[in-house]
Each structure stands twice: as structure tokens, then as C-alpha cells.
């Protein structure tokens, strides 16, 4: 299909740079500043920081604690989907199994 002209795709290298520049003691970066620099939305920046997207690209940069948080979040999503009442519509993302080490939670292959 035809790409939407306003959609800007990042590279894995850019996603890693964004992840490394998340706010912390050594980096006062803001999502708004990075969004402007990379030409993406603030949500895109925060999704990278929160390990919602670009998992494969950023995983080597994660701390042990971040790996644990990611695994716990994945388990919570699977548990939530399993406990959904039959009358509730099932979203495609809610039906997925836990991602393997080489896949993204959202199933995207943006890299």
C-alpha cells in the first residue's frame, strides 16, 4: 500500500539514541525536545522510553531491572487478556502470547 506522507519512520539506530537519551541524572532530555529533533510525536518518544516499541533495537541497552519490568508488563497483558469476559471484544494485541527475545510486544517490525 501507499505510505501516508506524514508518517516518519525511525531507524533502529535512531531508536537506540532516543532510548539512551531518556531523562535521568545524567540527561535532562525531554520527550518534546527529542520529538522535535527526530520529527516524531512525543508519544513515539515515550513509547520507546517505556519499552512499548522498538524492543529489539533497544533491548541491549536495558538494565536488568528494565528487563524484569518488561517481562512483568508482558505477563500482566497476557493475564488481562485471559481474564477478559466473553462478552468483551478481544483485541488482537490482547490475544498474543508473550513475545520472544527477538520480537516486539506490538508485533511490529519497524526495524
Coordinates of C-alpha atoms in Angstrom, one line a residue:
X1 CA 0.0 0.0 0.0
X2 CA 0.9 3.6 -0.3
X3 CA 2.6 5.2 2.7
X4 CA 1.0 8.2 4.4
X5 CA 3.1 11.2 3.6
X6 CA 3.1 12.4 7.3
X7 CA 4.4 9.2 8.7
X8 CA 8.1 9.3 9.5
X9 CA 9.8 6.1 10.3
X10 CA 12.8 5.8 12.6
X11 CA 15.8 3.6 12.1
X12 CA 16.9 1.2 14.8
X13 CA 19.9 3.4 15.4
X14 CA 17.7 6.4 16.0
X15 CA 15.5 4.4 18.4
X16 CA 18.6 3.4 20.4
X17 CA 19.8 7.0 20.5
X18 CA 16.3 8.1 21.7
X19 CA 16.4 5.4 24.4
X20 CA 19.8 6.3 25.6
X21 CA 18.7 10.0 25.9
X22 CA 15.8 9.2 28.2
X23 CA 15.6 11.5 31.3
X24 CA 17.8 10.7 34.2
X25 CA 20.5 12.1 36.4
X26 CA 23.0 12.4 33.6
X27 CA 20.5 13.5 30.9
X28 CA 17.8 16.2 31.4
X29 CA 16.3 15.4 28.0
X30 CA 12.6 15.9 27.4
X31 CA 10.3 14.0 25.1
X32 CA 9.2 17.3 23.5
X33 CA 12.8 18.2 22.6
X34 CA 13.6 14.8 21.2
X35 CA 10.3 14.7 19.3
X36 CA 11.2 17.9 17.5
X37 CA 14.7 16.7 16.8
X38 CA 13.6 13.4 15.3
X39 CA 10.4 14.6 13.7
X40 CA 8.1 12.2 15.5
X41 CA 5.4 12.6 18.1
X42 CA 6.0 12.9 21.9
X43 CA 4.1 9.6 22.3
X44 CA 6.6 7.9 19.9
X45 CA 9.5 9.1 22.2
X46 CA 7.7 7.9 25.4
X47 CA 6.8 4.6 23.8
X48 CA 10.5 4.0 23.1
X49 CA 11.4 5.0 26.6
X50 CA 8.7 2.8 28.2
X51 CA 9.7 -0.2 26.1
X52 CA 6.4 -0.3 24.2
X53 CA 8.0 -0.1 20.8
X54 CA 11.4 -0.7 19.3
X55 CA 12.1 -3.6 21.7
X56 CA 14.6 -5.4 19.5
X57 CA 16.6 -2.3 18.9
X58 CA 16.7 -1.1 22.5
X59 CA 16.9 -4.4 24.4
X60 CA 20.7 -4.5 24.5
X61 CA 20.6 -1.1 26.3
X62 CA 18.2 -2.2 29.1
X63 CA 19.3 -2.7 32.7
X64 CA 18.5 -5.9 34.5
X65 CA 15.7 -4.1 36.3
X66 CA 14.2 -2.9 32.9
X67 CA 14.3 -6.4 31.6
X68 CA 12.3 -7.5 34.7
X69 CA 9.8 -4.7 34.3
X70 CA 9.3 -5.5 30.7
X71 CA 8.7 -9.2 31.5
X72 CA 6.2 -8.3 34.3
X73 CA 4.3 -6.0 31.9
X74 CA 4.1 -8.7 29.3
X75 CA 2.7 -11.2 31.8
X76 CA 0.2 -8.6 33.0
X77 CA -1.1 -8.1 29.4
X78 CA -1.4 -11.8 28.9
X79 CA -3.2 -12.3 32.2
X80 CA -5.6 -9.4 31.5
X81 CA -6.5 -11.0 28.1
X82 CA -7.0 -14.4 29.7
X83 CA -9.4 -12.9 32.3
X84 CA -11.5 -10.9 29.8
X85 CA -15.2 -11.6 30.0
X86 CA -16.5 -13.4 26.9
X87 CA -18.8 -10.5 26.0
X88 CA -15.9 -8.1 25.8
X89 CA -14.4 -7.7 22.3
X90 CA -11.0 -9.3 22.1
X91 CA -8.3 -7.0 20.7
X92 CA -5.7 -8.7 18.5
X93 CA -2.9 -7.5 20.8
X94 CA -4.6 -9.0 23.9
X95 CA -4.6 -12.4 22.3
X96 CA -0.8 -12.6 21.7
X97 CA 1.5 -14.8 23.7
X98 CA 4.5 -13.4 25.5
X99 CA 7.0 -12.1 23.0
X100 CA 10.2 -14.0 22.5
X101 CA 13.5 -12.2 22.8
X102 CA 13.5 -11.3 19.1
X103 CA 10.0 -9.8 18.8
X104 CA 8.3 -6.6 19.8
X105 CA 5.3 -6.6 22.1
X106 CA 3.2 -4.8 19.4
X107 CA 4.3 -7.3 16.8
X108 CA 5.7 -4.5 14.6
X109 CA 8.8 -5.0 12.6
X110 CA 9.8 -1.3 12.2
X111 CA 13.5 -2.1 12.2

